[in-house]
């Protein structure tokens, strides 16, 4: 479903005109659709219904409390990568017993807190981490539930910065060292082996690499079972891509069906960790055109959002559709849409054919994932507001940061 569509010449989020949101809350701002988020989550959930499963939304894609709470109400699990994300999930009333904790650099205090609240599983990424987790659990007289994240050495055909499952990457334990790592885990008294995990990358647009990784995981799971280390679950990570331009990623419904049918004869609970595929299409970044300018032959539309608000174009050379909020007849030209930040890489789109005038609103589409959550205050730009639309009701899910917020916590040194 696309919750963002035109009625006449006006772009809406569900039943709210984006122009109305701009008037009420200002720009730039992120706008999310409750219906789009819930529909996407339910598609994953429904697709796996024939098999024991847990859908753990990847919090880093979009960690706004209002969104986490929508998902918690549906009964979602959560994939977290830090103590900060853990507190967000708890604050949004997520169930700790449905949390999996990934990440290559977990600190002892983060482990302690996760054990205290009783998370579902630690996805451990090295033998050194096994040892540390065992110590922390011992100090609390607890046993920590673990899966080991294995690096299946699969090439996900995606941007190199978001590919994570090849042998040269920092993530997980190499496949040929996995059995030894599990033997070590089995010998540590305060660990309890629950499962095995992988996550091969993000914005993956074909089932192939995901299924190849699953096959490698099953071989490992069998090898472990033959040594008496029976697993309860397989965690297949996230990574399912979305359509930004002309990609045709597998539909969540098909993805789950294929996985469930491959695992039909197996008793493992399957865990999946979709982030982008749930939040991405459910959001837009709303921005206003400040100036049009021409430099030589080149036309620029200077807008009030910048790379600090949405870094994907600058960081990954990502393409996201940019649409007028009100279609009006104006002079058409080919524009680079750029922000006010002092970097040449500060663009939201290049070579776009647009009919715009100063003051017009533009919507950067498919911006719900890795948008706000990757934003910064570079150039001392306060971070934007976030609005969650539910039918005809826009809810301010995060108010715009103030300049005072930016400086909070800083102080001038008392120099003599
Ligand atoms: C980032 C991440 C995800 C989510 O990836 P998407 O591409 O957003 O689905 C899931 N699991 C782990 C371990 C991750 O690091």
Coordinates of C-alpha atoms and ligand atoms in Angstrom, one line a residue, residues 58 60-61 79 81 102 149 199 201-203 237-240 273-277 370, ligand 1:
X58 CA 15.0 -3.7 13.7
X60 CA 17.8 1.2 14.3
X61 CA 15.7 1.7 11.1
X79 CA 16.1 -6.3 17.3
X81 CA 22.0 -2.9 18.9
X102 CA 22.9 -7.8 18.2
X149 CA 26.0 -14.7 14.8
X199 CA 22.3 -10.9 8.9
X201 CA 23.1 -6.9 4.7
X202 CA 20.4 -4.4 3.9
X203 CA 18.4 -3.4 0.9
X237 CA 18.3 -11.3 10.3
X238 CA 16.7 -8.5 8.3
X239 CA 17.7 -7.0 5.0
X240 CA 14.7 -7.2 2.8
X273 CA 14.5 -8.8 11.9
X274 CA 13.0 -6.5 9.2
X275 CA 13.7 -2.8 9.6
X276 CA 13.7 -1.0 6.3
X277 CA 10.9 -3.0 4.8
X370 CA 17.4 5.2 8.1
Ligands
LIG1 C1 20.4 -3.4 10.5 C2 20.0 -4.8 11.0 C3 18.8 -5.3 10.7 C4 17.7 -4.6 9.9 O1 18.1 -4.5 8.5 P1 17.1 -4.0 7.4 O2 17.8 -3.9 6.2 O3 16.6 -2.6 7.9 O4 15.9 -4.9 7.4 C5 18.5 -6.5 11.2 N1 19.4 -7.2 11.9 C6 20.6 -6.8 12.2 C7 21.5 -7.6 13.0 C8 21.0 -5.5 11.7 O5 22.2 -5.0 12.0

